[in-house]
Amino acid sequence: MTTAIIGTGGIGSAIARQLASGGETVRLSSADTKSARALAAAIGRAAVVAVDNGDALRGADAVVLALRFTVLKSVIDEIAESAVGKVVVVPSNPVSADSQGNVSRLLPEGQSSGEVVAGWLPPGTRLAMAFGSMSANLLESASNRSPDPAVLFYATGDDRAGEEVARLIRAAGFEPVKIGGVEQSSRLEVGGDLHDLVLSRAGAQSLIGGA
Ligand SMILES: NC(=O)c1ccc[n+]([C@@H]2O[C@H](COP(=O)([O-])OP(=O)(O)OC[C@H]3O[C@@H](n4cnc5c(N)ncnc54)[C@H](OP(=O)(O)O)[C@@H]3O)[C@@H](O)[C@H]2O)c1
């Protein structure tokens, strides 16, 4: 199947490599297409470079918006028409870092990125917050663990988005575990209690209380 990935930086490129190695075709787009072209060349036949962000969604079942939180809304506005009916997967953490690497949260305490992003999406899109709960390096090193795959958490209130993101998580070499609706996304982000953990399903279920 085909997934669009908009943003081919640190996390977008790791997601694209993992999905492609799991048999998915990825349609890639980035700000100036240079990083998308380099990534597509490295991945090989499973990757296609889109002409622009809207074109990335052509024929795709889902789109991963692997973008910094501050550019998410403008890209959502740009692709709004093509995104209707698609599953939208968002790994973005609502944080910024200064030149010293000090991280600060961009949303007020208690406000979840999932709810904010849901408010930006056009009606008819199906949101899942996923693939942002591990650093890009960990996402690659913890994938395809044997015999028990490591868990990758996701948050959604939409059943079809849940099925699709679970399929993508499996293709990327992980065991999908739902933590709840998108309002729970703060648990997945930098500073959240479920961030950067490599867990088996049993360990994950006990942490999230069997949700
Ligand atoms: N990196 C990680 O380890 C990691 C892990 C978990 C979650 N996250 C979260 O994921 C998000 C992205 O992080 P990142 O580290 O991947 O950022 P990044 O390395 O800066 O990559 C951002 C990507 O967005 C692209 N982009 C910017 N504006 C665009 C536009 N208008 N249209 C299309 N593409 C555009 C950039 O294109 P160009 O390549 O052309 O500049 C780049 O490929 C952040 O919210 C971060 O918190 C990151």
Coordinates of N, CA and C and ligand atoms in Angstrom, one line a residue:
M1 N 0.8 -1.2 0.0 CA 0.0 0.0 0.0 C 0.9 1.2 0.0
T2 N 0.2 2.4 -0.1 CA 1.0 3.6 -0.3 C 0.7 4.6 0.8
T3 N 1.8 5.2 1.3 CA 1.7 6.2 2.4 C 2.5 7.5 2.0
A4 N 1.8 8.6 2.1 CA 2.5 9.9 1.8 C 3.3 10.3 3.1
I5 N 4.5 10.8 2.9 CA 5.2 11.3 4.1 C 5.7 12.7 3.7
I6 N 5.1 13.7 4.4 CA 5.5 15.1 4.1 C 6.4 15.5 5.3
G7 N 7.7 15.8 4.9 CA 8.7 16.1 5.8 C 9.7 14.9 5.9
T8 N 10.9 15.2 5.4 CA 11.9 14.1 5.3 C 13.2 14.5 6.0
G9 N 13.0 15.1 7.2 CA 14.1 15.4 8.1 C 14.3 14.2 9.0
G10 N 14.7 14.5 10.3 CA 15.1 13.5 11.2 C 14.1 12.4 11.4
I11 N 12.8 12.7 11.7 CA 11.8 11.6 12.0 C 11.2 11.1 10.7
G12 N 10.9 12.0 9.8 CA 10.3 11.6 8.5 C 11.1 10.6 7.8
S13 N 12.4 10.8 7.8 CA 13.3 9.9 7.0 C 13.4 8.5 7.7
A14 N 13.4 8.6 9.0 CA 13.4 7.3 9.8 C 12.1 6.5 9.5
I15 N 11.0 7.2 9.6 CA 9.7 6.6 9.3 C 9.6 6.0 7.9
A16 N 10.1 6.8 6.9 CA 10.1 6.4 5.5 C 10.9 5.1 5.3
R17 N 12.1 5.1 5.9 CA 13.0 3.9 5.8 C 12.3 2.7 6.4
Q18 N 11.7 2.9 7.6 CA 11.1 1.7 8.3 C 9.9 1.2 7.5
L19 N 9.0 2.1 7.0 CA 7.9 1.7 6.3 C 8.3 1.0 5.0
A20 N 9.2 1.6 4.3 CA 9.7 1.0 3.0 C 10.3 -0.4 3.3
S21 N 11.0 -0.6 4.4 CA 11.6 -1.9 4.6 C 10.5 -2.9 5.0
G22 N 9.3 -2.4 5.4 CA 8.2 -3.3 5.8 C 7.3 -3.5 4.6
G23 N 7.6 -3.0 3.4 CA 6.9 -3.3 2.2 C 5.9 -2.2 1.7
E24 N 6.0 -1.1 2.4 CA 5.1 0.0 2.0 C 5.7 0.9 0.9
T25 N 4.9 1.4 0.0 CA 5.4 2.4 -1.0 C 5.2 3.7 -0.3
V26 N 6.3 4.6 -0.4 CA 6.2 5.9 0.3 C 6.3 7.0 -0.8
R27 N 5.4 8.0 -0.7 CA 5.5 9.2 -1.6 C 6.0 10.3 -0.7
L28 N 7.2 10.8 -1.1 CA 7.9 11.8 -0.2 C 7.8 13.2 -0.7
S29 N 7.7 14.1 0.3 CA 7.7 15.5 0.0 C 8.4 16.3 1.1
S30 N 9.1 17.4 0.7 CA 9.8 18.2 1.7 C 9.7 19.6 1.3
A31 N 10.3 20.5 2.0 CA 10.1 22.0 1.7 C 10.7 22.3 0.3
D32 N 11.9 21.8 0.0 CA 12.5 22.2 -1.3 C 12.8 20.9 -2.1
T33 N 12.3 19.8 -1.7 CA 12.5 18.5 -2.4 C 13.9 17.9 -2.4
K34 N 14.9 18.7 -2.0 CA 16.2 18.1 -2.0 C 16.4 16.9 -1.0
S35 N 15.9 17.1 0.2 CA 16.1 16.0 1.2 C 15.2 14.8 0.8
A36 N 14.0 15.1 0.2 CA 13.1 14.1 -0.3 C 13.8 13.3 -1.4
R37 N 14.5 14.0 -2.3 CA 15.1 13.3 -3.4 C 16.3 12.4 -2.9
A38 N 17.0 12.9 -2.0 CA 18.2 12.2 -1.4 C 17.7 10.9 -0.7
L39 N 16.6 11.1 0.0 CA 16.0 10.0 0.8 C 15.5 8.9 -0.2
A40 N 14.8 9.4 -1.2 CA 14.2 8.4 -2.2 C 15.3 7.6 -2.9
A41 N 16.4 8.3 -3.2 CA 17.5 7.6 -3.9 C 18.1 6.6 -2.9
A42 N 18.2 6.9 -1.6 CA 18.7 5.9 -0.7 C 17.8 4.7 -0.5
I43 N 16.5 5.0 -0.5 CA 15.5 3.9 -0.2 C 15.4 3.0 -1.5
G44 N 15.3 3.6 -2.6 CA 15.2 2.8 -3.8 C 13.8 2.7 -4.4
R45 N 13.4 1.6 -4.9 CA 12.2 1.5 -5.7 C 10.9 1.7 -4.9
A46 N 10.9 1.5 -3.6 CA 9.7 1.7 -2.8 C 9.4 3.2 -2.5
A47 N 10.3 4.1 -2.9 CA 10.1 5.5 -2.7 C 9.9 6.3 -3.9
V48 N 8.9 7.2 -3.9 CA 8.6 8.1 -5.0 C 8.7 9.6 -4.5
V49 N 9.3 10.5 -5.3 CA 9.4 11.9 -4.9 C 8.1 12.6 -5.5
A50 N 7.3 13.2 -4.6 CA 6.1 13.9 -5.1 C 6.6 15.3 -5.7
V51 N 5.7 15.8 -6.5 CA 6.0 17.1 -7.1 C 5.9 18.2 -6.0
D52 N 4.8 18.0 -5.2 CA 4.6 19.0 -4.1 C 3.8 18.3 -3.0
N53 N 3.5 19.0 -1.9 CA 2.8 18.4 -0.8 C 1.5 17.7 -1.2
G54 N 0.7 18.4 -2.0 CA -0.6 17.9 -2.4 C -0.4 16.6 -3.2
D55 N 0.6 16.6 -4.1 CA 0.8 15.5 -5.0 C 1.2 14.2 -4.2
A56 N 1.9 14.5 -3.0 CA 2.3 13.3 -2.2 C 1.1 12.4 -1.8
L57 N -0.1 13.0 -1.7 CA -1.2 12.3 -1.2 C -1.9 11.5 -2.3
R58 N -1.5 11.7 -3.5 CA -2.1 11.0 -4.7 C -2.0 9.5 -4.6
G59 N -3.1 8.8 -4.4 CA -3.1 7.3 -4.4 C -2.7 6.8 -3.0
A60 N -2.5 7.7 -2.0 CA -2.1 7.3 -0.7 C -3.3 7.0 0.2
D61 N -3.2 6.0 1.1 CA -4.3 5.8 2.0 C -4.1 6.7 3.3
A62 N -2.9 7.0 3.6 CA -2.6 7.8 4.8 C -1.5 8.8 4.5
V63 N -1.4 9.8 5.3 CA -0.3 10.8 5.1 C 0.3 11.0 6.5
V64 N 1.6 10.9 6.6 CA 2.3 11.2 7.8 C 2.9 12.6 7.7
L65 N 2.5 13.5 8.6 CA 3.0 14.9 8.6 C 4.2 15.0 9.5
A66 N 5.4 14.7 9.0 CA 6.6 14.6 9.8 C 7.2 16.0 9.8
L67 N 6.5 17.0 10.4 CA 6.9 18.4 10.4 C 7.0 19.0 11.8
R68 N 7.8 20.0 11.8 CA 7.9 20.7 13.1 C 6.5 21.3 13.4
F69 N 6.2 21.4 14.7 CA 4.8 21.8 15.1 C 4.4 23.1 14.5
T70 N 5.4 24.0 14.4 CA 5.2 25.4 14.0 C 4.8 25.5 12.5
V71 N 5.1 24.5 11.7 CA 4.7 24.5 10.3 C 3.5 23.6 9.9
L72 N 3.1 22.8 10.9 CA 2.0 21.9 10.7 C 0.7 22.5 10.1
K73 N 0.3 23.6 10.7 CA -1.0 24.2 10.3 C -1.0 24.7 8.9
S74 N 0.1 25.3 8.5 CA 0.2 25.8 7.1 C 0.2 24.7 6.1
V75 N 0.9 23.6 6.4 CA 0.9 22.5 5.5 C -0.5 21.8 5.5
I76 N -1.2 21.7 6.6 CA -2.5 21.2 6.7 C -3.5 22.0 5.8
D77 N -3.3 23.3 5.9 CA -4.2 24.2 5.1 C -3.9 24.0 3.6
E78 N -2.6 23.7 3.3 CA -2.2 23.5 1.9 C -2.8 22.2 1.3
I79 N -2.8 21.2 2.1 CA -3.3 19.9 1.6 C -4.7 19.5 1.9
A80 N -5.4 20.5 2.5 CA -6.7 20.2 3.1 C -7.7 19.4 2.2
E81 N -7.8 19.9 0.9 CA -8.7 19.3 0.0 C -8.4 17.8 -0.3
S82 N -7.1 17.5 -0.5 CA -6.7 16.2 -0.8 C -6.7 15.3 0.4
A83 N -6.7 15.9 1.6 CA -6.6 15.1 2.8 C -7.9 14.5 3.3
V84 N -9.0 15.0 2.7 CA -10.4 14.6 3.2 C -10.5 13.1 2.8
G85 N -10.9 12.3 3.8 CA -11.1 10.9 3.6 C -9.9 10.1 4.0
K86 N -8.7 10.8 4.2 CA -7.5 10.0 4.4 C -7.2 10.0 5.9
V87 N -6.4 9.1 6.3 CA -5.9 9.0 7.7 C -4.6 9.9 7.7
V88 N -4.6 10.8 8.7 CA -3.5 11.7 8.9 C -2.8 11.3 10.2
V89 N -1.5 11.0 10.0 CA -0.7 10.5 11.2 C 0.3 11.6 11.5
V90 N 0.3 12.0 12.8 CA 1.1 13.2 13.2 C 2.1 12.7 14.3
P91 N 3.4 12.8 14.0 CA 4.4 12.5 15.0 C 5.0 13.7 15.7
S92 N 4.5 14.9 15.3 CA 5.1 16.1 15.8 C 4.9 16.3 17.3
N93 N 6.0 16.7 17.9 CA 5.9 17.1 19.3 C 5.8 18.6 19.4
P94 N 4.9 19.1 20.3 CA 4.7 20.6 20.3 C 5.8 21.3 21.1
V95 N 7.1 21.2 20.6 CA 8.2 21.7 21.3 C 9.1 22.5 20.4
S96 N 9.9 23.4 20.9 CA 11.0 24.0 20.2 C 12.3 23.9 21.0
A97 N 13.4 24.0 20.3 CA 14.7 24.0 21.1 C 15.5 25.2 20.8
D98 N 16.1 25.8 21.8 CA 17.0 27.0 21.5 C 18.4 26.5 21.1
S99 N 19.3 27.5 20.8 CA 20.6 27.1 20.3 C 21.4 26.2 21.3
Q100 N 21.1 26.3 22.6 CA 21.7 25.4 23.5 C 21.1 24.0 23.7
G101 N 20.0 23.9 22.9 CA 19.3 22.6 23.0 C 18.3 22.5 24.1
N102 N 18.0 23.6 24.7 CA 17.0 23.6 25.8 C 15.6 23.6 25.1
V103 N 14.8 22.6 25.5 CA 13.5 22.3 24.9 C 12.4 23.1 25.7
S104 N 11.5 23.8 25.0 CA 10.4 24.3 25.6 C 9.1 23.9 24.9
R105 N 8.0 23.7 25.7 CA 6.7 23.3 25.1 C 6.0 24.5 24.5
L106 N 5.4 24.3 23.3 CA 4.8 25.4 22.6 C 3.3 25.6 23.0
L107 N 2.8 24.7 23.8 CA 1.4 24.8 24.1 C 1.3 24.9 25.7
P108 N 0.2 25.6 26.1 CA 0.0 25.7 27.6 C -0.1 24.3 28.2
E109 N 0.4 24.3 29.5 CA 0.2 23.1 30.3 C -1.2 22.6 30.2
G110 N -1.4 21.3 30.0 CA -2.8 20.7 30.0 C -3.4 20.7 28.6
Q111 N -2.8 21.5 27.7 CA -3.4 21.4 26.3 C -2.7 20.4 25.5
S112 N -3.4 19.4 24.9 CA -2.8 18.4 24.1 C -2.6 18.8 22.7
S113 N -1.5 18.3 22.1 CA -1.2 18.6 20.7 C -2.3 17.9 19.8
G114 N -2.7 16.8 20.2 CA -3.7 16.0 19.5 C -5.0 16.8 19.3
E115 N -5.4 17.5 20.3 CA -6.7 18.3 20.2 C -6.4 19.5 19.4
V116 N -5.3 20.1 19.5 CA -5.0 21.3 18.7 C -4.9 20.9 17.2
V117 N -4.2 19.8 16.9 CA -4.1 19.4 15.5 C -5.5 19.0 14.9
A118 N -6.3 18.3 15.7 CA -7.6 17.9 15.3 C -8.4 19.2 14.9
G119 N -8.2 20.3 15.6 CA -9.0 21.5 15.3 C -8.5 22.1 14.0
W120 N -7.3 21.8 13.6 CA -6.8 22.4 12.3 C -7.2 21.6 11.1
L121 N -7.6 20.3 11.3 CA -7.9 19.4 10.2 C -9.3 19.7 9.6
P122 N -9.4 19.5 8.3 CA -10.8 19.7 7.7 C -11.7 18.5 8.1
P123 N -13.0 18.7 8.2 CA -13.9 17.6 8.5 C -13.7 16.5 7.5
G124 N -13.8 15.2 8.0 CA -13.7 14.1 7.1 C -12.3 13.5 7.1
T125 N -11.3 14.2 7.8 CA -10.0 13.5 7.9 C -10.0 12.7 9.2
R126 N -9.1 11.8 9.3 CA -9.1 10.9 10.4 C -7.7 10.9 11.1
L127 N -7.6 11.5 12.3 CA -6.3 11.7 12.9 C -5.9 10.6 13.8
A128 N -4.6 10.3 13.7 CA -3.9 9.5 14.7 C -2.6 10.2 15.1
M129 N -2.3 10.3 16.4 CA -1.0 10.8 16.8 C -0.1 9.6 17.1
A130 N 1.0 9.5 16.3 CA 1.8 8.3 16.4 C 3.2 8.6 15.7
F131 N 4.1 7.7 16.0 CA 5.5 7.7 15.5 C 6.3 8.9 16.0
G132 N 5.8 9.6 17.0 CA 6.6 10.7 17.6 C 7.0 10.4 19.0
S133 N 6.8 9.2 19.5 CA 7.0 8.8 20.9 C 8.4 8.3 21.1
M134 N 9.2 8.2 20.0 CA 10.6 7.8 20.2 C 11.5 8.7 19.3
S135 N 12.7 8.9 19.8 CA 13.7 9.6 18.9 C 13.9 8.8 17.6
A136 N 14.3 9.5 16.6 CA 14.5 8.8 15.3 C 15.5 7.7 15.4
N137 N 16.5 7.9 16.2 CA 17.6 6.8 16.3 C 17.0 5.6 17.0
L138 N 16.2 5.9 18.1 CA 15.6 4.7 18.8 C 14.5 4.0 17.9
L139 N 13.8 4.8 17.1 CA 12.8 4.2 16.3 C 13.5 3.2 15.3
E140 N 14.6 3.5 14.9 CA 15.3 2.6 13.9 C 16.0 1.4 14.7
S141 N 16.6 1.7 15.9 CA 17.3 0.7 16.5 C 16.4 -0.3 17.3
A142 N 15.2 0.2 17.7 CA 14.3 -0.7 18.4 C 13.3 -1.5 17.5
S143 N 13.4 -1.2 16.2 CA 12.4 -1.9 15.3 C 12.8 -3.4 15.1
N144 N 11.8 -4.1 14.7 CA 12.0 -5.5 14.3 C 12.7 -6.3 15.4
R145 N 12.4 -6.1 16.6 CA 13.0 -6.8 17.8 C 12.4 -8.2 17.7
S146 N 13.2 -9.2 18.1 CA 12.7 -10.6 18.0 C 13.1 -11.3 19.4
P147 N 12.3 -12.2 19.9 CA 11.0 -12.6 19.4 C 9.8 -11.7 19.6
D148 N 9.9 -10.8 20.6 CA 8.8 -9.9 20.9 C 9.1 -8.5 20.4
P149 N 8.3 -8.1 19.4 CA 8.5 -6.7 18.9 C 8.3 -5.7 20.0
A150 N 9.0 -4.6 19.9 CA 8.8 -3.5 20.9 C 7.5 -2.8 20.5
V151 N 6.9 -2.1 21.5 CA 5.7 -1.4 21.3 C 5.9 0.0 20.8
L152 N 5.0 0.4 19.9 CA 4.9 1.8 19.5 C 3.5 2.2 19.8
F153 N 3.4 3.2 20.7 CA 2.0 3.7 21.1 C 1.4 4.6 20.1
Y154 N 0.1 4.6 20.1 CA -0.6 5.6 19.3 C -1.9 6.1 20.0
A155 N -2.4 7.3 19.6 CA -3.6 7.8 20.2 C -4.5 8.2 19.1
T156 N -5.8 7.8 19.1 CA -6.8 8.2 18.2 C -8.2 7.9 18.7
G157 N -9.2 8.6 18.3 CA -10.5 8.3 18.7 C -11.3 7.8 17.5
D158 N -10.6 7.5 16.4 CA -11.2 7.2 15.1 C -10.8 5.7 14.8
D159 N -11.8 4.8 14.6 CA -11.5 3.4 14.5 C -10.7 3.2 13.2
R160 N -11.1 3.8 12.1 CA -10.4 3.5 10.8 C -9.0 4.0 10.9
A161 N -8.8 5.2 11.5 CA -7.4 5.7 11.7 C -6.6 4.7 12.6
G162 N -7.3 4.2 13.6 CA -6.6 3.2 14.5 C -6.2 2.0 13.7
E163 N -7.0 1.5 12.8 CA -6.7 0.3 12.1 C -5.5 0.6 11.1
E164 N -5.6 1.7 10.5 CA -4.5 2.1 9.5 C -3.2 2.4 10.2
V165 N -3.2 3.1 11.3 CA -2.0 3.4 12.0 C -1.4 2.1 12.6
A166 N -2.2 1.2 13.1 CA -1.7 -0.1 13.6 C -1.0 -0.8 12.5
R167 N -1.6 -0.8 11.3 CA -1.0 -1.5 10.2 C 0.4 -0.9 9.8
L168 N 0.5 0.5 9.9 CA 1.7 1.1 9.6 C 2.8 0.8 10.7
I169 N 2.3 0.8 11.9 CA 3.2 0.5 13.0 C 3.8 -0.9 12.9
R170 N 3.0 -1.8 12.5 CA 3.5 -3.2 12.2 C 4.4 -3.2 11.1
A171 N 4.1 -2.5 10.0 CA 5.0 -2.5 8.8 C 6.4 -1.9 9.2
A172 N 6.3 -1.0 10.2 CA 7.6 -0.3 10.6 C 8.4 -1.2 11.6
G173 N 7.8 -2.4 12.0 CA 8.6 -3.3 12.8 C 8.3 -3.2 14.3
F174 N 7.1 -2.7 14.6 CA 6.7 -2.6 16.0 C 5.3 -3.2 16.3
E175 N 5.0 -3.3 17.6 CA 3.7 -3.8 18.0 C 2.8 -2.6 18.4
P176 N 1.7 -2.4 17.7 CA 0.9 -1.2 18.0 C 0.1 -1.3 19.4
V177 N 0.1 -0.3 20.2 CA -0.7 -0.2 21.4 C -1.4 1.1 21.5
K178 N -2.7 1.1 21.6 CA -3.5 2.3 21.7 C -3.5 2.8 23.1
I179 N -3.3 4.1 23.3 CA -3.3 4.6 24.7 C -4.7 5.4 25.0
G180 N -5.4 5.7 23.9 CA -6.7 6.4 24.1 C -6.9 7.3 23.0
G181 N -7.7 8.3 23.2 CA -8.0 9.3 22.1 C -6.9 10.3 21.9
V182 N -7.0 11.2 20.9 CA -5.9 12.2 20.6 C -5.6 13.1 21.8
E183 N -6.6 13.3 22.7 CA -6.4 14.2 23.8 C -5.3 13.6 24.8
Q184 N -4.9 12.3 24.6 CA -3.9 11.7 25.4 C -2.5 11.9 24.9
S185 N -2.4 12.6 23.7 CA -1.1 12.7 23.0 C 0.1 13.2 23.9
S186 N -0.2 14.0 24.9 CA 0.9 14.6 25.7 C 1.7 13.4 26.4
R187 N 1.1 12.3 26.6 CA 1.8 11.2 27.2 C 2.9 10.7 26.3
L188 N 2.8 10.9 25.0 CA 3.7 10.4 24.0 C 4.9 11.3 23.7
E189 N 4.7 12.6 24.0 CA 5.7 13.6 23.5 C 6.9 13.7 24.5
V190 N 7.9 14.4 24.0 CA 9.1 14.7 24.9 C 8.6 15.1 26.2
G191 N 9.0 14.5 27.3 CA 8.6 14.9 28.7 C 7.4 14.1 29.1
G192 N 6.7 13.4 28.2 CA 5.6 12.5 28.6 C 6.0 11.2 29.2
D193 N 5.1 10.6 30.0 CA 5.6 9.3 30.7 C 5.7 8.1 29.8
L194 N 5.3 8.2 28.5 CA 5.4 7.1 27.6 C 6.5 7.4 26.5
H195 N 7.2 8.5 26.6 CA 8.2 8.8 25.6 C 9.5 8.1 25.7
D196 N 10.0 7.7 24.6 CA 11.4 7.0 24.5 C 11.5 5.8 25.3
L197 N 10.4 5.0 25.3 CA 10.5 3.7 26.1 C 10.5 2.5 25.0
V198 N 11.3 1.5 25.4 CA 11.2 0.3 24.5 C 10.7 -0.8 25.4
L199 N 9.4 -1.2 25.1 CA 8.7 -2.1 26.0 C 8.1 -3.2 25.2
S200 N 7.8 -4.3 25.9 CA 7.0 -5.4 25.3 C 5.6 -5.0 25.5
R201 N 4.6 -5.8 24.8 CA 3.2 -5.5 25.0 C 2.8 -5.6 26.5
A202 N 3.3 -6.6 27.2 CA 2.8 -6.7 28.6 C 3.3 -5.5 29.4
G203 N 4.5 -5.1 29.2 CA 5.0 -3.9 30.0 C 4.3 -2.7 29.6
A204 N 3.9 -2.6 28.3 CA 3.2 -1.4 27.9 C 1.8 -1.3 28.5
Q205 N 1.1 -2.5 28.4 CA -0.2 -2.5 28.9 C -0.3 -2.2 30.4
S206 N 0.7 -2.6 31.2 CA 0.7 -2.3 32.6 C 0.9 -0.8 32.8
L207 N 1.7 -0.2 32.0 CA 2.0 1.3 32.1 C 0.7 2.1 31.8
I208 N 0.0 1.7 30.8 CA -1.1 2.5 30.3 C -2.4 2.1 31.0
G209 N -2.4 1.1 31.8 CA -3.5 0.6 32.6 C -4.5 -0.2 31.7
G210 N -3.9 -0.9 30.7 CA -4.8 -1.8 30.0 C -5.8 -1.1 29.0
A211 N -5.6 0.2 28.7 CA -6.5 0.9 27.8 C -6.5 0.3 26.4
Ligands
LIG1 N1 13.9 13.9 15.1 C1 13.4 13.1 16.0 O1 14.2 12.3 16.6 C2 12.0 13.2 16.4 C3 11.4 12.1 17.1 C4 10.1 12.2 17.5 C5 9.3 13.3 17.1 N2 9.9 14.3 16.4 C6 9.0 15.5 16.1 O2 8.8 15.4 14.7 C7 8.7 16.7 14.1 C8 9.7 16.9 13.0 O3 11.0 16.7 13.6 P1 12.3 16.5 12.7 O4 13.4 16.3 13.7 O5 12.1 15.5 11.7 O6 12.5 17.9 12.0 P2 13.5 18.3 10.8 O7 14.6 17.4 10.8 O8 13.7 19.8 10.9 O9 12.6 18.0 9.5 C9 11.5 18.8 9.2 C10 11.1 18.4 7.8 O10 10.0 19.3 7.4 C11 10.2 19.7 6.1 N3 9.4 20.9 5.8 C12 9.4 22.1 6.4 N4 8.5 22.9 5.9 C13 7.8 22.2 5.0 C14 6.7 22.5 4.1 N5 6.2 23.7 4.1 N6 6.3 21.5 3.3 C15 6.9 20.3 3.3 N7 7.9 20.0 4.1 C16 8.4 20.9 4.9 C17 11.6 20.0 6.0 O11 12.0 20.0 4.6 P3 13.5 20.2 4.1 O12 14.1 18.8 4.3 O13 13.4 20.5 2.6 O14 14.1 21.3 4.9 C18 12.2 18.7 6.7 O15 12.3 17.6 5.8 C19 8.9 17.7 15.3 O16 7.7 18.1 15.8 C20 9.6 16.8 16.4 O17 9.3 17.2 17.7 C21 11.2 14.3 16.0

